[in-house]
Coordinates of C-alpha atoms in Angstrom, one line a residue:
X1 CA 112.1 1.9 122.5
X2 CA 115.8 1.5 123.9
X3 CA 116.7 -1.5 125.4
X4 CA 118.7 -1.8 128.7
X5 CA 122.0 -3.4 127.7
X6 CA 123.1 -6.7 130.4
X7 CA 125.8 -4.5 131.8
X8 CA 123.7 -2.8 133.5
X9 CA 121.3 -5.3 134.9
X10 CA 120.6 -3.9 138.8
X11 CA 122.6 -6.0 142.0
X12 CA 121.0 -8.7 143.4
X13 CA 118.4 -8.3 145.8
X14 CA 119.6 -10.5 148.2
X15 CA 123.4 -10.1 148.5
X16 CA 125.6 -11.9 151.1
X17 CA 125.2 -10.8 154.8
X18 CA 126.1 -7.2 155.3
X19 CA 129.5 -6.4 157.4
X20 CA 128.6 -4.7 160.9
X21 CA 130.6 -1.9 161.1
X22 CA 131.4 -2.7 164.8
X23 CA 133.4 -5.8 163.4
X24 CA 135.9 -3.5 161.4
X25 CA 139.1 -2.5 163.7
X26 CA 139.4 1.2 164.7
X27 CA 141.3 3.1 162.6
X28 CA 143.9 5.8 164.0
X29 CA 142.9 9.3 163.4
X30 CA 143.9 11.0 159.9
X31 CA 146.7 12.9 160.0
X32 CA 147.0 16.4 160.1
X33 CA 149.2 18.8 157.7
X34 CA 152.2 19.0 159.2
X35 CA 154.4 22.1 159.2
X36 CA 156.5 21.6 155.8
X37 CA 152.6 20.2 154.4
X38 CA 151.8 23.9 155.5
X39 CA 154.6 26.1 153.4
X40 CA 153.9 23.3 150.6
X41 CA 150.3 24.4 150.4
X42 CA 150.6 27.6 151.0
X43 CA 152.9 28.1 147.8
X44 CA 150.3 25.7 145.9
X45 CA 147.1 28.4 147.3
X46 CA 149.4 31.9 146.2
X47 CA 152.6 31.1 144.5
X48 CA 154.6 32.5 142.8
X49 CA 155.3 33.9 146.3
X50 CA 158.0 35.1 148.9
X51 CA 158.9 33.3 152.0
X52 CA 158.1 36.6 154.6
X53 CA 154.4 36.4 152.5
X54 CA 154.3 32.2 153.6
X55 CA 156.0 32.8 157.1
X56 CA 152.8 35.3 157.6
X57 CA 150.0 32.9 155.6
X58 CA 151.3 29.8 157.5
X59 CA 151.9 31.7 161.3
X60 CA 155.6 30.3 161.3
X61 CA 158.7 31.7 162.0
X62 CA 160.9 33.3 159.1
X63 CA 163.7 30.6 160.1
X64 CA 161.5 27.9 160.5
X65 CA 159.9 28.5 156.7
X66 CA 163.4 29.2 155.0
X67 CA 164.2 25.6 156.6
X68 CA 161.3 24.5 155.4
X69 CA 161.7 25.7 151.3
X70 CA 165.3 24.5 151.7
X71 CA 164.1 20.8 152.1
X72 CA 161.3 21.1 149.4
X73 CA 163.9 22.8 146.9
X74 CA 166.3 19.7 147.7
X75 CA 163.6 17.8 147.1
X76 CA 162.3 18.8 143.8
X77 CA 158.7 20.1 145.3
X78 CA 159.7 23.8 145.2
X79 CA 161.6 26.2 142.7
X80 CA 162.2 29.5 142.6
X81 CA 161.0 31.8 139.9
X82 CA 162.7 34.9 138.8
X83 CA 163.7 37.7 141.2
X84 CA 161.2 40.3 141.9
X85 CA 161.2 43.9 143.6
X86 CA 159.0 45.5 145.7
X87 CA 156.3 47.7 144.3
X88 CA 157.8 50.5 142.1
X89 CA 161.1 49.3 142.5
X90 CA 161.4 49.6 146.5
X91 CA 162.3 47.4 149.3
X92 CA 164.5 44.6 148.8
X93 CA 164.2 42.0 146.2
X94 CA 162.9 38.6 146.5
X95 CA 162.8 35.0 144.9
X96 CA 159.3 33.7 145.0
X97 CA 158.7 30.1 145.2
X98 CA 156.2 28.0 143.0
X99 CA 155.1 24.5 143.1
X100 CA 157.8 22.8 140.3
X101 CA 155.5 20.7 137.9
X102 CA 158.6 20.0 135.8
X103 CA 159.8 16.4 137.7
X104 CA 157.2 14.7 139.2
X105 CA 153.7 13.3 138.3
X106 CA 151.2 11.4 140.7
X107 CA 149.1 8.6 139.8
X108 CA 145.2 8.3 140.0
X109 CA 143.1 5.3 140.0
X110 CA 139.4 5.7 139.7
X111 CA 137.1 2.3 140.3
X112 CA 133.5 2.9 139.5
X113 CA 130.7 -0.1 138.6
X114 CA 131.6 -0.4 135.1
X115 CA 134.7 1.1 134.0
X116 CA 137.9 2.0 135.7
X117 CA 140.1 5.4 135.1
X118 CA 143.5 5.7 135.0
X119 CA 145.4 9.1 135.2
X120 CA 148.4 11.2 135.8
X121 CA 148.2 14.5 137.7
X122 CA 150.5 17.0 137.8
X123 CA 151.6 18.2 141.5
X124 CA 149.2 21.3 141.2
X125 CA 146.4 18.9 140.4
X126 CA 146.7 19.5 136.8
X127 CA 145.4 16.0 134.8
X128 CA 148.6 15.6 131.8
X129 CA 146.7 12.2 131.3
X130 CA 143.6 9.9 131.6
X131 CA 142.3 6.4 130.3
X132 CA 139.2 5.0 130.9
X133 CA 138.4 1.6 130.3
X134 CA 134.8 -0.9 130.8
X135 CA 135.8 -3.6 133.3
X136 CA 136.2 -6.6 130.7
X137 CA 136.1 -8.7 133.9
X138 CA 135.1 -7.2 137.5
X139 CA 137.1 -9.4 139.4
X140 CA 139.6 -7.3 141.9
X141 CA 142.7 -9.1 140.5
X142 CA 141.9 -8.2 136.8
X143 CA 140.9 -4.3 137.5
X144 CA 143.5 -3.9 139.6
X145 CA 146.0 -5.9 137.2
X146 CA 144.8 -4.1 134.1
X147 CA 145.4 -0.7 136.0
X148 CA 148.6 -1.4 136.9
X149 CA 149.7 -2.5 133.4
X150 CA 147.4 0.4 131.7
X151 CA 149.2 3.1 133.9
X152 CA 152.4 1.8 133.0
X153 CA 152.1 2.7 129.4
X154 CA 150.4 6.1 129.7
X155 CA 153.6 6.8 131.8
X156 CA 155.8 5.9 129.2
X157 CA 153.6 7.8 126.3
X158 CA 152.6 10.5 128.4
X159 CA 154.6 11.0 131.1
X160 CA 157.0 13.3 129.3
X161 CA 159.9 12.1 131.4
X162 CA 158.9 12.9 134.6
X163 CA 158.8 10.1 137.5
X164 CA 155.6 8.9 139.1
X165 CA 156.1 9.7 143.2
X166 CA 153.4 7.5 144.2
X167 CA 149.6 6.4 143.2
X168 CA 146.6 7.1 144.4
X169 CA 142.8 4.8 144.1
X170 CA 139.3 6.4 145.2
X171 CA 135.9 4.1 144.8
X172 CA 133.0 4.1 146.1
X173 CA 131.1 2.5 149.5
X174 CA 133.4 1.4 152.1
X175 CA 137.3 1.8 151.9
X176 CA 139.2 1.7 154.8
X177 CA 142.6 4.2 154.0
X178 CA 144.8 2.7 157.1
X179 CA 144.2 -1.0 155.7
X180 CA 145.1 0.1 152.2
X181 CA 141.2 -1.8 151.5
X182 CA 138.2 -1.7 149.7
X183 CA 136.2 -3.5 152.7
X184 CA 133.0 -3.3 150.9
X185 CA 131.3 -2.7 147.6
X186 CA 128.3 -4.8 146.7
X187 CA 128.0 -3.5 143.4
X188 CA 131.2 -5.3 142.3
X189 CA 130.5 -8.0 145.0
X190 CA 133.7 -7.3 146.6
X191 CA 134.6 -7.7 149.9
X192 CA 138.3 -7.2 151.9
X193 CA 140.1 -6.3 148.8
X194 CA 143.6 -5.4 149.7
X195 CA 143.9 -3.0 147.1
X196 CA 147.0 -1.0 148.1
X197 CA 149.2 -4.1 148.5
X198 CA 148.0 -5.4 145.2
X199 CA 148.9 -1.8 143.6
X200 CA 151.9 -1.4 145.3
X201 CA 153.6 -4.8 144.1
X202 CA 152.5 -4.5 140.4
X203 CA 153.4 -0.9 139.8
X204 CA 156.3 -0.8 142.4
X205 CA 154.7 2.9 143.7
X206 CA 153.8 4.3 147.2
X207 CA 149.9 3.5 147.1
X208 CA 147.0 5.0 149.3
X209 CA 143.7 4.5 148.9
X210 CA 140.2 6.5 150.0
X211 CA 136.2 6.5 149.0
X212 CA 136.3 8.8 145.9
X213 CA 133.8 11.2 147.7
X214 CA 136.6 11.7 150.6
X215 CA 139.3 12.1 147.8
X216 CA 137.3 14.3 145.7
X217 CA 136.2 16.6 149.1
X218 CA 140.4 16.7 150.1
X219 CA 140.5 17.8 145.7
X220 CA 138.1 20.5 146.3
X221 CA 140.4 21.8 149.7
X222 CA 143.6 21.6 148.1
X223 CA 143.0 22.4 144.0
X224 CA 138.8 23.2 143.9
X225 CA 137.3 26.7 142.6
X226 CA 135.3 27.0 146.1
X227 CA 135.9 28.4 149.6
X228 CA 135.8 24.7 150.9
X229 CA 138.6 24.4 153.1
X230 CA 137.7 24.6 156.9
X231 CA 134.0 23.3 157.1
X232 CA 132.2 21.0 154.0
X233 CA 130.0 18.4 153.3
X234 CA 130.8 16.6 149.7
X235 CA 127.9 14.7 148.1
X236 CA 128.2 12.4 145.4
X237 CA 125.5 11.2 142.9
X238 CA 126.7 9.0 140.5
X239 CA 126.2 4.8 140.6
X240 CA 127.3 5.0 143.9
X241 CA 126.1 7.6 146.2
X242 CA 127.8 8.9 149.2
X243 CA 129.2 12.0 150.8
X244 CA 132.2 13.3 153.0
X245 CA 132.3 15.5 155.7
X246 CA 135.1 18.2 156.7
X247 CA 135.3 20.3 159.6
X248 CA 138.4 22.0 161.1
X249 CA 140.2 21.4 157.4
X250 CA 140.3 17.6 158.3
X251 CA 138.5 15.4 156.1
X252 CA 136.3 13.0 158.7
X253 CA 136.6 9.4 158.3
X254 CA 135.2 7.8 161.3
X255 CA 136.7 5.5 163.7
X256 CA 136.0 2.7 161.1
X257 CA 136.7 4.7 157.9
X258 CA 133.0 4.5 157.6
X259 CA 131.6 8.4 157.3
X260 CA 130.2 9.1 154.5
X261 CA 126.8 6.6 153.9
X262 CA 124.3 8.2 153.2
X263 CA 122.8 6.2 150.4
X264 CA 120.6 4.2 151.9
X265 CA 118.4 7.4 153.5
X266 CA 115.0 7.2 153.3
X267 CA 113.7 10.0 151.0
X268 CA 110.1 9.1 151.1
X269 CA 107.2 9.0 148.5
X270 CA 107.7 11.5 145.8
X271 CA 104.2 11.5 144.5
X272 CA 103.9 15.2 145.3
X273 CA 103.3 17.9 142.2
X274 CA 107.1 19.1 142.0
X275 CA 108.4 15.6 141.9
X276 CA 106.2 13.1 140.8
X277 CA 106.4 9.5 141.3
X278 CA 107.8 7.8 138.4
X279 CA 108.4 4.5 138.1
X280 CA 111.9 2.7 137.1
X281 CA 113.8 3.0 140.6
X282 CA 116.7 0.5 140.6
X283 CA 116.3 -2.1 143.7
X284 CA 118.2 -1.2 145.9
X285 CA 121.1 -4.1 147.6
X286 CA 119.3 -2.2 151.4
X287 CA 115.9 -3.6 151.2
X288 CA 114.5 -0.8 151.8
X289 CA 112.0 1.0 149.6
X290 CA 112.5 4.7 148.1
X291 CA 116.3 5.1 149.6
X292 CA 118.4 7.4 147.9
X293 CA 120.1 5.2 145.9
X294 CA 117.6 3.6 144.5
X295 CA 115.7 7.2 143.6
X296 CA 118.9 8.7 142.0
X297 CA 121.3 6.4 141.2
X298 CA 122.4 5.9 137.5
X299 CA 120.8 3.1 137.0
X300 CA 117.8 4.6 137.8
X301 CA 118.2 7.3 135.4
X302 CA 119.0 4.9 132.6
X303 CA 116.3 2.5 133.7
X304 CA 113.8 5.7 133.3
X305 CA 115.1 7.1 130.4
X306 CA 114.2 3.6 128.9
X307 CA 111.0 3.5 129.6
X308 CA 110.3 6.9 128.4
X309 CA 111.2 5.4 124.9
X310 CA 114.7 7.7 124.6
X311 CA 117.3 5.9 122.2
X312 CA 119.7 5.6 125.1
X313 CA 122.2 2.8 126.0
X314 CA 124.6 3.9 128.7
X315 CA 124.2 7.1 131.4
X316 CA 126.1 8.9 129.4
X317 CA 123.9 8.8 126.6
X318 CA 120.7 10.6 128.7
X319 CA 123.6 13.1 129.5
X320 CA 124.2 13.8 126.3
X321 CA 120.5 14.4 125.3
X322 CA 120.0 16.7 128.4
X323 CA 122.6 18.6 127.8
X324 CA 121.6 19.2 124.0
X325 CA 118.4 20.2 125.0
X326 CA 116.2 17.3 125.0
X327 CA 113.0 17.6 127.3
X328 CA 112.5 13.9 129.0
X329 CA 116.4 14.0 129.3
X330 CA 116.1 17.6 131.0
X331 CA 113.0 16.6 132.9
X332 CA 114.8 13.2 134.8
X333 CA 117.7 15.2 135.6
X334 CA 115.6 17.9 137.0
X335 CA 113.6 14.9 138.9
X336 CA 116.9 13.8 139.5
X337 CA 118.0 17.1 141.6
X338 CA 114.8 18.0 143.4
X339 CA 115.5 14.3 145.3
X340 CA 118.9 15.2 145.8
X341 CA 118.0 18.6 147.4
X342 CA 116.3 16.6 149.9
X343 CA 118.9 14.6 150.9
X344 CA 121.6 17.8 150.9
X345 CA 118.8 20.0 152.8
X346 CA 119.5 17.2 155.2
X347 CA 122.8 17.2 155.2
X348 CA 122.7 21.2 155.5
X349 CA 120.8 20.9 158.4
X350 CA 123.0 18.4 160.4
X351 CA 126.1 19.9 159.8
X352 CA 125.8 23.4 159.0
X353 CA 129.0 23.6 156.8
X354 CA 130.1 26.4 155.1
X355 CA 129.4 24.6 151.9
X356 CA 128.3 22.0 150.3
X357 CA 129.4 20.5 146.9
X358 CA 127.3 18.5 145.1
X359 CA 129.2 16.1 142.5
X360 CA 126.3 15.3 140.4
X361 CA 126.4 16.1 136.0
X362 CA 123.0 17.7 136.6
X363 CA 124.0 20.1 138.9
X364 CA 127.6 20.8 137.1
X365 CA 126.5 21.1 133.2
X366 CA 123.0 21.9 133.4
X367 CA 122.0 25.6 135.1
X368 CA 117.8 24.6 135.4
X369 CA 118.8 21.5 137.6
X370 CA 121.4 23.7 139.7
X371 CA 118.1 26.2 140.4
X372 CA 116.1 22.7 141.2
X373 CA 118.4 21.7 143.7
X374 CA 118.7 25.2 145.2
X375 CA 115.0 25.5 145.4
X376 CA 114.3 22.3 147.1
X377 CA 117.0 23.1 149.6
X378 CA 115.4 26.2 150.4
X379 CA 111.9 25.0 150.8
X380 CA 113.1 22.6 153.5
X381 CA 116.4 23.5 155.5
X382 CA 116.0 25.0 158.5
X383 CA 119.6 26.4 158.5
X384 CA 120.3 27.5 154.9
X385 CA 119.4 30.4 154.4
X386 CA 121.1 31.5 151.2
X387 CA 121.5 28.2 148.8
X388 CA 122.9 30.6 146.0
X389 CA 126.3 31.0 148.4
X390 CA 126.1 27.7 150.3
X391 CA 125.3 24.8 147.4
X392 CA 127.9 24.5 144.7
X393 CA 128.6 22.3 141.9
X394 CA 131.6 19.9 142.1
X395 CA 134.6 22.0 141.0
X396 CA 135.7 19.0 138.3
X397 CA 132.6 18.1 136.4
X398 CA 134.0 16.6 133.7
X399 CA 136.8 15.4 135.3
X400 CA 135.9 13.9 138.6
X401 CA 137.3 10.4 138.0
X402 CA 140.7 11.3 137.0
X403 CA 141.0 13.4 139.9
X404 CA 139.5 11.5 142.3
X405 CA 142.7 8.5 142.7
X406 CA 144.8 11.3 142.0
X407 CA 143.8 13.6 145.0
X408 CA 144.1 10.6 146.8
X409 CA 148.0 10.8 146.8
X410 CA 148.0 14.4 145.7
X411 CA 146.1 15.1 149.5
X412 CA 148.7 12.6 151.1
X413 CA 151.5 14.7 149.3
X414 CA 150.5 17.9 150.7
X415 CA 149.9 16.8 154.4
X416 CA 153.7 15.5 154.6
X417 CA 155.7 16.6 151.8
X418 CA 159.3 15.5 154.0
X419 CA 157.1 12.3 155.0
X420 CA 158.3 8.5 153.3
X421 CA 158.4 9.4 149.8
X422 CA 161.4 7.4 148.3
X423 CA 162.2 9.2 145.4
X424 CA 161.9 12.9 146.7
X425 CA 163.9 11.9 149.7
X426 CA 166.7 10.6 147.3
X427 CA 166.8 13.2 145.7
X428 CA 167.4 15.5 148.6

């Protein structure tokens, strides 16, 4: 029988008091795009393209675009690709503009409960780079001093010569974006980390800072394969569980920067014939019995897998056996989904997005836990009535951690291109 190694031994059960949400200052709302964020994204959604097509996709005047692309040439955000004519050679010619990948890199910072990612990210989301590491020691000032250190040499082996405009950091549970904190996350036991000043003076970089299911739901609107981009709810299963919530293309983060927690839902008993009760369930920090988290969290998974006698060690180990194929491995991954259709059937019903995107490996790599999930949301919603259309996998499974810190400053980029970026506004 596998043994559960002691890094993954669950979180106390009786952590320090809980931080009230009403004792957390407001705030301000999130910004939206503003115009030159507009053109910017527009060329990122269709370029190679020609100003008249991004005057008509943005609703701008001709002179206001051209003034526009003249700033995020200067700036090294925008170049021009070769002249084109109009079809069969008529009409006048044009110089379409693309996003220009060639100068600039962001920086992506990825937090989880044991490891940490670092990455680099092209400006069209591309990842050139990523390096992920165990936390050797989980105290804030030695992840976030390792990062800062580990980032700094996979710029100078990776970075190809392009400069870094500024960093971004996702993780999970509470992060509050205008504080630059992680406010809470009682799986590491911290508490009022202030993570973006902490960045900022060790790598020297503009550094903003989200919840990684926030940051990956701004990924899916700006660089993701779905139509995501006006109304969507983003569920994450992972260690951590939470979720993010768009509407009007504006990522919601709650007068407190608190949207998003859903973990601690109740999902009730399972001990019906499509999912079974099982035992195994990590104990949840909450309290309370059969939450979400402690039904589908990692742990749980792992903690399960054990028990069923699999040679497993890490997560990622029962991931690997499900996805070759083996049957307890497929079967707690498929146990896995039908509890997390409950929760997005839920979420479905509450919201009525036009999509929602689950970021769980299940769902993303294995097609019979996709169809779980689907089922169990149409057995229950009220609203859905087409699962196939409205639940999706994550767009980056595989590479949801690199992207996550990246889209972070990647999302921040795009809603103010002409905003307080040093090294762009040097340059023009």
């Amino acid at each position: 029988m596998g043994r559960l190694p002691h890094d993954h031994r669950p979180a106390p059960l009786n952590p320090p008091t809980p931080l009230r949400r009403a004792d957390v200052r407001q705030a301000p709302s999130a910004r939206r795009a503003s115009t030159a964020g507009a053109v910017l994204s527009a060329v990122l959604d269709d370029g190679p393209v020609a100003r008249s097509t991004v005057a008509r996709l943005t609703g701008l005047s001709p002179a206001a675009v051209s003034g526009h692309c003249g700033q995020l040439l200067a700036r090294g955000l925008l170049r021009e690709s070769a002249e084109t004519a109009g079809p069969r050679g008529l009409g006048r010619p044009h110089i379409p503009l693309e996003i220009d990948t060639r100068r600039y890199l962001v920086a992506g910072g990825h937090i989880a409960v044991a490891n940490s990612t670092v990455s680099l990210l092209d400006l069209r989301g591309r990842i050139v780079a990523s390096d992920r590491q165990p936390h050797h020691d989980p105290e804030p000032d030695q992840v976030l001093g390792g990062m800062a250190a580990r980032l700094s040499r996979l710029t100078a082996e990776r970075g190809a010569g392009r400069t870094v405009l500024a960093m971004g950091l996702a993780t999970g549970y509470w992060v509050d974006p205008a504080a630059g904190t992680i406010v809470d996350h009682p799986r590491l036991g911290w508490r009022d980390v202030p993570a973006r000043d902490a960045l900022a003076a060790t790598t020297g970089l503009p550094v903003h800072v989200d919840s990684h299911s926030r940051a990956l739901a701004r990924a899916e609107q700006l660089i993701g394969a779905v139509s995501a981009r006006d109304s969507m709810v983003l569920l994450f299963v992972g260690a951590v569980v939470d979720a993010a919530f768009a509407t009007g293309g504006t990522v919601h983060r709650g007068p407190r920067s608190g949207a998003g927690s859903v973990a601690h839902l109740p999902v009730g008993r399972a001990d019906t014939q499509d999912v079974p009760d099982e035992p195994g369930a990590e104990p949840c920090v909450c309290g309370t019995a059969r939450c979400l988290q402690s039904e589908v969290s990692e742990l749980t998974v792992l903690r399960r897998a054990v028990a069923r006698g699999l040679p497993v060690r890490v997560f990622g180990d029962v991931l690997d056996l499900a996805r070759a194929g083996h049957p307890d491995a497929v079967e707690l991954f498929r146990r896995r989904a039908r509890m997390v259709g409950r929760v997005a059937a839920l979420l479905l019903d509450m919201f009525d997005p036009e999509v929602l995107v689950v970021v769980e490996p299940g769902a993303g790599w294995l097609p019979e836990c996709l169809a779980e999930l689907r089922a169990e949301v149409a057995e229950r919603s009220w609203v859905c009535d087409d699962p196939e259309r409205a639940v999706v996998p994550s767009s980056f499974t595989g590479s949801v951690l690199p992207i996550a810190g990246g889209a972070v400053a990647l999302g921040e980029l795009y809603a103010d291109p002409l905003g307080p970026w040093p090294v762009t506004a040097a340059v023009g």
